């Protein structure tokens, strides 16, 4: 029977009694079935074909067996386990519904038991009648022709028989009705006071930057490191952002970076901080230009006395300039800026080395007052500005709702300051207390000079009742501070005569006090351009470029938290400024606040941009601006109106890639934050891989890619260590026949014959002594972990060895002429012994076409590849032979076994099968290698050297560029076996491709 016919039959038979069931035959009934009154007996004649048009018999039988009461429950027409579509499909034709009932009547009954059972049935029936099974109200159950408007709140419009029930429903609804928000409509929700309440609630979980609303309207937002950050613009702006970094200005909000302040004696601070860094990696906290407060410093922190292992992460630091009192044991302030993913580890280590145990209650920031707390504070003064007030439910005085400024996730009773009882050093967490913006590009100083104007000298208070600019008036009474402010103003104006921020010394600091930037806001957006005629051939500009900013001009009032708090609390609201603009006689003219204009202390720090390498020096340089909290949007909008293009996290990543510097935390594999980032990235890529069907995704087993979603740095360094030990053993045991150990296709496995260890015992003892001394000085132990090489001396040596010493159109440039050692056995042996598991940061540039990708493999070319490249200069690179998938058959077998086990368990198999199903191996994924991985170095036809962490087509270089890490041992083996004109030549292969491509490897220091 078709589906339509079944539905028609079901509609016709919906009023049949419960004691019969429709058979699967097409006919409406069977004439041979007899029904007795009790339904206790039924018999069935052989099936007969009945035509559906025999309606007379059907009607007679329907009236004959019609139940006496009205049947209005659909469930009674279906047996248990049947739905409406399955009715009438039984095999037994018409059957009685009471076949299990005994045919004989009972001889006697117990009156009490019988009455109790019947009473329970009557109670259940009454309960079912009085309680509705549906959620609909009385007026909703009426037919449509009986419904009237306003029945829901006017009971008299209902029929009289239903009015009492409706009255009870109304009374019950009054008590059970949930309290709905009064601000339900959009107009009410969009009111300022309600928006502030909602935004404050949403900031309790993830920290919002002060420019969050601006970003949320124009950017794709992501939640990272406890913040809501703008990832990338919603518009197509990839090339536009690169042009802004190269020719104009790119603006970024870096307020999510964390600031840790250290207060204490200079001697104590330097003594303890020296344990967490090494002079081998570059300038430390004790560098003279940085210690004076003139320049910003940067370094990599380690756990105390653990260099070069146990990395904490990179940081930048600023010392507060000395006040010039000449005191030897002067209390100094130090700001340490770090990435939020590194903050917890660095803060924990600082508290441990300084022995900070007791919190300082006086330094804890003000607790954020919630809405409920504000409603209880009835004695709070009314706000001066005309803001909307929110009344509490009790009708008490209305209290204005405060907007969260700073970190909204901080616990009010928790302290964010720690002190040391032994050294007296105080560590304070100033996260989100100081805002930080970054301007990148050659015209970033033009945007600064046009958007900001230095504050005017003020000696009298505008209003004696308020605290507005009180600190500024007190400082202006000091002639020395006024003179310093004028010198800072003169240097700030000279920035317009500089063509690029890279011309100034790297990390230059300039303190400044500026007026309210909202006053100078232009009518419409325009691009800030330099004015070369104004400062052409100016001696002052030349003197600034040669001598830099004086130490005195690095002073800023932003170091004083009391002043910052005053500036934040006494900011003129935007509403009042707009009201003042509306009262101007000439609409659109500049607003002059006079003495009421706010004075804001800021700090300008020069960012050097690209400092390593020979190409594009100074690219990506700019300025960082440090502000007190609460003034974020007030400075952000003027920068945007001066033509600065805004970028997000992705633009920051590209900025690091074009500078060829490691990005935090992506490119720090030996750091806890870098390890965590790699795990999260692997889970994301693996989940994306699993969501695609097997036929629509790459089979990495056949492509010879062991780890497409993760860089196995630990296994790479371990395999190269084992390879090097095997090499040394073979060199010691063999003498003249050591050449036969290496084939022409795998020459990089062994050192050159000219680099063998000499047999002289005196030379051997002398060399071993040097090795032991070097290892002792460097503190490098052959531990199970790996670390990244950051020794500048050794990196410069490796950089010189990676350059081709001769070639077509090149001069012979031996390493000795570059001030470095020659690549000999004496130079290589100490490195092999002291750094067995070390990674080296390298940059790669493709020789021809190709675009490297994330997790691409860096491999060593063979001699055949060099010969092929010499024959054909257009040779892109060799190709990896296709591998066989050895796991495909196992995966199919596992699927069949699981299928069989499932059937066995369903059919009630023995416990042995259940135990066997539990003991199944880890699930294999088609196209991926399972753990543990085989030897990663020799899995493919080309020996693996390292992996790529950043890679793309570079708009700056016009070719594919990549950044990554290679193993130090493998790099030295490769360089020692390469021809002079092929030094630093490697092969790149993306995870989803079999094609190798030639690339030039460089180490920039």
PDB file of C-alpha atoms in Angstrom, residues 831-1004:
ATOM      1  CA  UNK A 831      80.245  22.787  19.179  1.00  0.00           C
ATOM      2  CA  UNK A 832      79.291  19.144  18.680  1.00  0.00           C
ATOM      3  CA  UNK A 833      80.190  18.313  22.285  1.00  0.00           C
ATOM      4  CA  UNK A 834      78.598  21.305  24.005  1.00  0.00           C
ATOM      5  CA  UNK A 835      75.415  21.657  21.946  1.00  0.00           C
ATOM      6  CA  UNK A 836      74.084  18.165  21.125  1.00  0.00           C
ATOM      7  CA  UNK A 837      70.378  19.154  21.065  1.00  0.00           C
ATOM      8  CA  UNK A 838      70.118  22.735  19.856  1.00  0.00           C
ATOM      9  CA  UNK A 839      67.904  24.518  17.328  1.00  0.00           C
ATOM     10  CA  UNK A 840      68.981  27.528  15.274  1.00  0.00           C
ATOM     11  CA  UNK A 841      66.633  30.272  14.018  1.00  0.00           C
ATOM     12  CA  UNK A 842      67.065  30.678  10.249  1.00  0.00           C
ATOM     13  CA  UNK A 843      65.451  32.573   7.396  1.00  0.00           C
ATOM     14  CA  UNK A 844      64.963  31.031   3.968  1.00  0.00           C
ATOM     15  CA  UNK A 845      64.399  32.626   0.586  1.00  0.00           C
ATOM     16  CA  UNK A 846      63.284  30.535  -2.389  1.00  0.00           C
ATOM     17  CA  UNK A 847      65.496  30.770  -5.467  1.00  0.00           C
ATOM     18  CA  UNK A 848      62.588  30.450  -7.888  1.00  0.00           C
ATOM     19  CA  UNK A 849      58.846  29.941  -7.788  1.00  0.00           C
ATOM     20  CA  UNK A 850      57.076  28.456  -4.843  1.00  0.00           C
ATOM     21  CA  UNK A 851      55.366  29.594  -1.663  1.00  0.00           C
ATOM     22  CA  UNK A 852      56.388  27.858   1.584  1.00  0.00           C
ATOM     23  CA  UNK A 853      53.732  26.930   4.118  1.00  0.00           C
ATOM     24  CA  UNK A 854      53.471  26.202   7.814  1.00  0.00           C
ATOM     25  CA  UNK A 855      55.311  23.036   8.929  1.00  0.00           C
ATOM     26  CA  UNK A 856      57.174  22.741   5.637  1.00  0.00           C
ATOM     27  CA  UNK A 857      60.260  20.501   5.793  1.00  0.00           C
ATOM     28  CA  UNK A 858      63.807  21.844   5.422  1.00  0.00           C
ATOM     29  CA  UNK A 859      66.022  19.139   3.892  1.00  0.00           C
ATOM     30  CA  UNK A 860      69.630  18.664   2.780  1.00  0.00           C
ATOM     31  CA  UNK A 861      70.299  18.367  -0.977  1.00  0.00           C
ATOM     32  CA  UNK A 862      72.325  15.475  -2.340  1.00  0.00           C
ATOM     33  CA  UNK A 863      75.247  15.618  -4.740  1.00  0.00           C
ATOM     34  CA  UNK A 864      72.918  14.678  -7.592  1.00  0.00           C
ATOM     35  CA  UNK A 865      70.776  17.737  -6.845  1.00  0.00           C
ATOM     36  CA  UNK A 866      73.844  20.004  -7.026  1.00  0.00           C
ATOM     37  CA  UNK A 867      74.893  18.482 -10.355  1.00  0.00           C
ATOM     38  CA  UNK A 868      71.398  18.851 -11.781  1.00  0.00           C
ATOM     39  CA  UNK A 869      71.282  22.489 -10.654  1.00  0.00           C
ATOM     40  CA  UNK A 870      74.643  23.209 -12.304  1.00  0.00           C
ATOM     41  CA  UNK A 871      73.443  21.684 -15.580  1.00  0.00           C
ATOM     42  CA  UNK A 872      70.069  23.436 -15.610  1.00  0.00           C
ATOM     43  CA  UNK A 873      69.800  26.808 -13.884  1.00  0.00           C
ATOM     44  CA  UNK A 874      65.989  26.655 -14.206  1.00  0.00           C
ATOM     45  CA  UNK A 875      65.869  23.379 -12.255  1.00  0.00           C
ATOM     46  CA  UNK A 876      63.314  23.959  -9.467  1.00  0.00           C
ATOM     47  CA  UNK A 877      64.203  20.910  -7.417  1.00  0.00           C
ATOM     48  CA  UNK A 878      63.849  17.130  -7.166  1.00  0.00           C
ATOM     49  CA  UNK A 879      60.685  15.220  -6.376  1.00  0.00           C
ATOM     50  CA  UNK A 880      60.025  12.863  -3.495  1.00  0.00           C
ATOM     51  CA  UNK A 881      59.048   9.318  -4.532  1.00  0.00           C
ATOM     52  CA  UNK A 882      55.536   8.386  -3.496  1.00  0.00           C
ATOM     53  CA  UNK A 883      55.385   6.276  -0.336  1.00  0.00           C
ATOM     54  CA  UNK A 884      53.094   3.325   0.299  1.00  0.00           C
ATOM     55  CA  UNK A 885      50.365   3.518   2.919  1.00  0.00           C
ATOM     56  CA  UNK A 886      51.159   0.653   5.284  1.00  0.00           C
ATOM     57  CA  UNK A 887      48.307   1.531   7.641  1.00  0.00           C
ATOM     58  CA  UNK A 888      45.422   1.433   5.171  1.00  0.00           C
ATOM     59  CA  UNK A 889      44.974  -2.341   5.427  1.00  0.00           C
ATOM     60  CA  UNK A 890      45.191  -2.196   9.233  1.00  0.00           C
ATOM     61  CA  UNK A 891      42.556   0.535   9.406  1.00  0.00           C
ATOM     62  CA  UNK A 892      40.157  -1.506   7.251  1.00  0.00           C
ATOM     63  CA  UNK A 893      40.731  -4.567   9.424  1.00  0.00           C
ATOM     64  CA  UNK A 894      40.072  -2.552  12.573  1.00  0.00           C
ATOM     65  CA  UNK A 895      36.813  -1.270  11.119  1.00  0.00           C
ATOM     66  CA  UNK A 896      35.657  -4.798  10.305  1.00  0.00           C
ATOM     67  CA  UNK A 897      36.689  -6.032  13.750  1.00  0.00           C
ATOM     68  CA  UNK A 898      34.786  -3.206  15.438  1.00  0.00           C
ATOM     69  CA  UNK A 899      31.756  -3.977  13.321  1.00  0.00           C
ATOM     70  CA  UNK A 900      31.882  -7.651  14.236  1.00  0.00           C
ATOM     71  CA  UNK A 901      32.456  -6.878  17.917  1.00  0.00           C
ATOM     72  CA  UNK A 902      29.478  -4.562  17.928  1.00  0.00           C
ATOM     73  CA  UNK A 903      27.241  -7.256  16.454  1.00  0.00           C
ATOM     74  CA  UNK A 904      28.557  -9.804  18.933  1.00  0.00           C
ATOM     75  CA  UNK A 905      27.901  -7.518  21.875  1.00  0.00           C
ATOM     76  CA  UNK A 906      24.379  -6.772  20.653  1.00  0.00           C
ATOM     77  CA  UNK A 907      23.584 -10.472  20.331  1.00  0.00           C
ATOM     78  CA  UNK A 908      24.772 -11.119  23.890  1.00  0.00           C
ATOM     79  CA  UNK A 909      28.246 -12.481  23.319  1.00  0.00           C
ATOM     80  CA  UNK A 910      30.570 -13.615  26.049  1.00  0.00           C
ATOM     81  CA  UNK A 911      32.640 -11.326  28.279  1.00  0.00           C
ATOM     82  CA  UNK A 912      35.780 -12.299  26.393  1.00  0.00           C
ATOM     83  CA  UNK A 913      34.631 -10.373  23.352  1.00  0.00           C
ATOM     84  CA  UNK A 914      33.958  -7.313  25.529  1.00  0.00           C
ATOM     85  CA  UNK A 915      37.441  -7.452  27.006  1.00  0.00           C
ATOM     86  CA  UNK A 916      38.885  -7.821  23.533  1.00  0.00           C
ATOM     87  CA  UNK A 917      36.983  -4.758  22.362  1.00  0.00           C
ATOM     88  CA  UNK A 918      38.277  -2.746  25.310  1.00  0.00           C
ATOM     89  CA  UNK A 919      41.878  -3.741  24.623  1.00  0.00           C
ATOM     90  CA  UNK A 920      41.824  -2.328  21.075  1.00  0.00           C
ATOM     91  CA  UNK A 921      44.885  -0.248  20.113  1.00  0.00           C
ATOM     92  CA  UNK A 922      44.753   3.495  19.665  1.00  0.00           C
ATOM     93  CA  UNK A 923      42.507   4.566  16.818  1.00  0.00           C
ATOM     94  CA  UNK A 924      44.339   4.952  13.532  1.00  0.00           C
ATOM     95  CA  UNK A 925      43.462   7.837  11.228  1.00  0.00           C
ATOM     96  CA  UNK A 926      43.645   7.259   7.518  1.00  0.00           C
ATOM     97  CA  UNK A 927      46.397   9.413   6.043  1.00  0.00           C
ATOM     98  CA  UNK A 928      48.318  10.114   9.289  1.00  0.00           C
ATOM     99  CA  UNK A 929      51.233   8.386  10.970  1.00  0.00           C
ATOM    100  CA  UNK A 930      50.425   7.090  14.461  1.00  0.00           C
ATOM    101  CA  UNK A 931      52.638   7.626  17.489  1.00  0.00           C
ATOM    102  CA  UNK A 932      55.472   6.863  18.029  1.00  0.00           C
ATOM    103  CA  UNK A 933      57.034   8.278  14.858  1.00  0.00           C
ATOM    104  CA  UNK A 934      59.986   6.590  13.155  1.00  0.00           C
ATOM    105  CA  UNK A 935      63.322   8.287  12.544  1.00  0.00           C
ATOM    106  CA  UNK A 936      62.296  11.693  11.187  1.00  0.00           C
ATOM    107  CA  UNK A 937      65.702  12.508   9.672  1.00  0.00           C
ATOM    108  CA  UNK A 938      65.944   9.557   7.268  1.00  0.00           C
ATOM    109  CA  UNK A 939      62.279   8.863   6.545  1.00  0.00           C
ATOM    110  CA  UNK A 940      62.373  10.531   3.115  1.00  0.00           C
ATOM    111  CA  UNK A 941      64.866  10.474   0.266  1.00  0.00           C
ATOM    112  CA  UNK A 942      66.387  13.759   1.521  1.00  0.00           C
ATOM    113  CA  UNK A 943      67.728  14.085   5.053  1.00  0.00           C
ATOM    114  CA  UNK A 944      65.513  16.283   7.242  1.00  0.00           C
ATOM    115  CA  UNK A 945      67.167  19.331   8.784  1.00  0.00           C
ATOM    116  CA  UNK A 946      64.310  21.331  10.339  1.00  0.00           C
ATOM    117  CA  UNK A 947      60.827  22.790   9.931  1.00  0.00           C
ATOM    118  CA  UNK A 948      59.197  26.066   8.893  1.00  0.00           C
ATOM    119  CA  UNK A 949      57.140  28.007  11.456  1.00  0.00           C
ATOM    120  CA  UNK A 950      56.256  31.006   9.236  1.00  0.00           C
ATOM    121  CA  UNK A 951      56.051  30.966   5.476  1.00  0.00           C
ATOM    122  CA  UNK A 952      54.322  32.822   2.666  1.00  0.00           C
ATOM    123  CA  UNK A 953      54.920  34.859  -0.449  1.00  0.00           C
ATOM    124  CA  UNK A 954      56.714  37.987   0.712  1.00  0.00           C
ATOM    125  CA  UNK A 955      55.492  41.281  -0.719  1.00  0.00           C
ATOM    126  CA  UNK A 956      58.697  42.881   0.565  1.00  0.00           C
ATOM    127  CA  UNK A 957      61.105  40.485  -1.190  1.00  0.00           C
ATOM    128  CA  UNK A 958      58.958  39.564  -4.181  1.00  0.00           C
ATOM    129  CA  UNK A 959      59.471  35.818  -3.664  1.00  0.00           C
ATOM    130  CA  UNK A 960      58.574  33.062  -1.261  1.00  0.00           C
ATOM    131  CA  UNK A 961      60.180  33.452   2.155  1.00  0.00           C
ATOM    132  CA  UNK A 962      60.092  31.293   5.245  1.00  0.00           C
ATOM    133  CA  UNK A 963      61.291  31.337   8.842  1.00  0.00           C
ATOM    134  CA  UNK A 964      61.994  28.306  10.979  1.00  0.00           C
ATOM    135  CA  UNK A 965      64.427  26.252  12.987  1.00  0.00           C
ATOM    136  CA  UNK A 966      67.080  23.744  11.967  1.00  0.00           C
ATOM    137  CA  UNK A 967      69.158  21.381  14.051  1.00  0.00           C
ATOM    138  CA  UNK A 968      72.644  22.728  14.791  1.00  0.00           C
ATOM    139  CA  UNK A 969      74.388  19.368  14.365  1.00  0.00           C
ATOM    140  CA  UNK A 970      72.709  18.749  11.028  1.00  0.00           C
ATOM    141  CA  UNK A 971      73.460  22.277   9.858  1.00  0.00           C
ATOM    142  CA  UNK A 972      77.189  21.884  10.570  1.00  0.00           C
ATOM    143  CA  UNK A 973      77.271  18.494   8.825  1.00  0.00           C
ATOM    144  CA  UNK A 974      75.587  20.024   5.775  1.00  0.00           C
ATOM    145  CA  UNK A 975      77.878  23.084   5.621  1.00  0.00           C
ATOM    146  CA  UNK A 976      81.009  20.941   6.000  1.00  0.00           C
ATOM    147  CA  UNK A 977      80.055  18.845   2.974  1.00  0.00           C
ATOM    148  CA  UNK A 978      78.728  21.541   0.632  1.00  0.00           C
ATOM    149  CA  UNK A 979      80.804  23.090  -2.180  1.00  0.00           C
ATOM    150  CA  UNK A 980      82.049  26.641  -1.676  1.00  0.00           C
ATOM    151  CA  UNK A 981      79.548  28.134  -4.113  1.00  0.00           C
ATOM    152  CA  UNK A 982      76.608  26.150  -2.678  1.00  0.00           C
ATOM    153  CA  UNK A 983      76.964  27.072   0.981  1.00  0.00           C
ATOM    154  CA  UNK A 984      73.614  27.455   2.710  1.00  0.00           C
ATOM    155  CA  UNK A 985      71.609  25.868  -0.114  1.00  0.00           C
ATOM    156  CA  UNK A 986      68.724  23.709   1.173  1.00  0.00           C
ATOM    157  CA  UNK A 987      65.525  22.109  -0.089  1.00  0.00           C
ATOM    158  CA  UNK A 988      61.985  23.006   1.017  1.00  0.00           C
ATOM    159  CA  UNK A 989      58.929  20.751   0.725  1.00  0.00           C
ATOM    160  CA  UNK A 990      55.425  21.585   1.901  1.00  0.00           C
ATOM    161  CA  UNK A 991      53.552  18.871   3.845  1.00  0.00           C
ATOM    162  CA  UNK A 992      50.973  18.238   1.113  1.00  0.00           C
ATOM    163  CA  UNK A 993      53.400  18.113  -1.831  1.00  0.00           C
ATOM    164  CA  UNK A 994      56.102  15.838  -3.228  1.00  0.00           C
ATOM    165  CA  UNK A 995      58.026  18.675  -4.906  1.00  0.00           C
ATOM    166  CA  UNK A 996      61.265  19.947  -3.361  1.00  0.00           C
ATOM    167  CA  UNK A 997      62.358  23.508  -4.096  1.00  0.00           C
ATOM    168  CA  UNK A 998      65.766  25.129  -3.654  1.00  0.00           C
ATOM    169  CA  UNK A 999      66.090  27.874  -1.055  1.00  0.00           C
ATOM    170  CA  UNK A1000      68.906  29.960   0.394  1.00  0.00           C
ATOM    171  CA  UNK A1001      69.441  29.624   4.146  1.00  0.00           C
ATOM    172  CA  UNK A1002      70.615  32.655   6.159  1.00  0.00           C
ATOM    173  CA  UNK A1003      71.257  33.300   9.831  1.00  0.00           C
ATOM    174  CA  UNK A1004      70.726  36.982  10.596  1.00  0.00           C
TER     175      UNK A1004
END
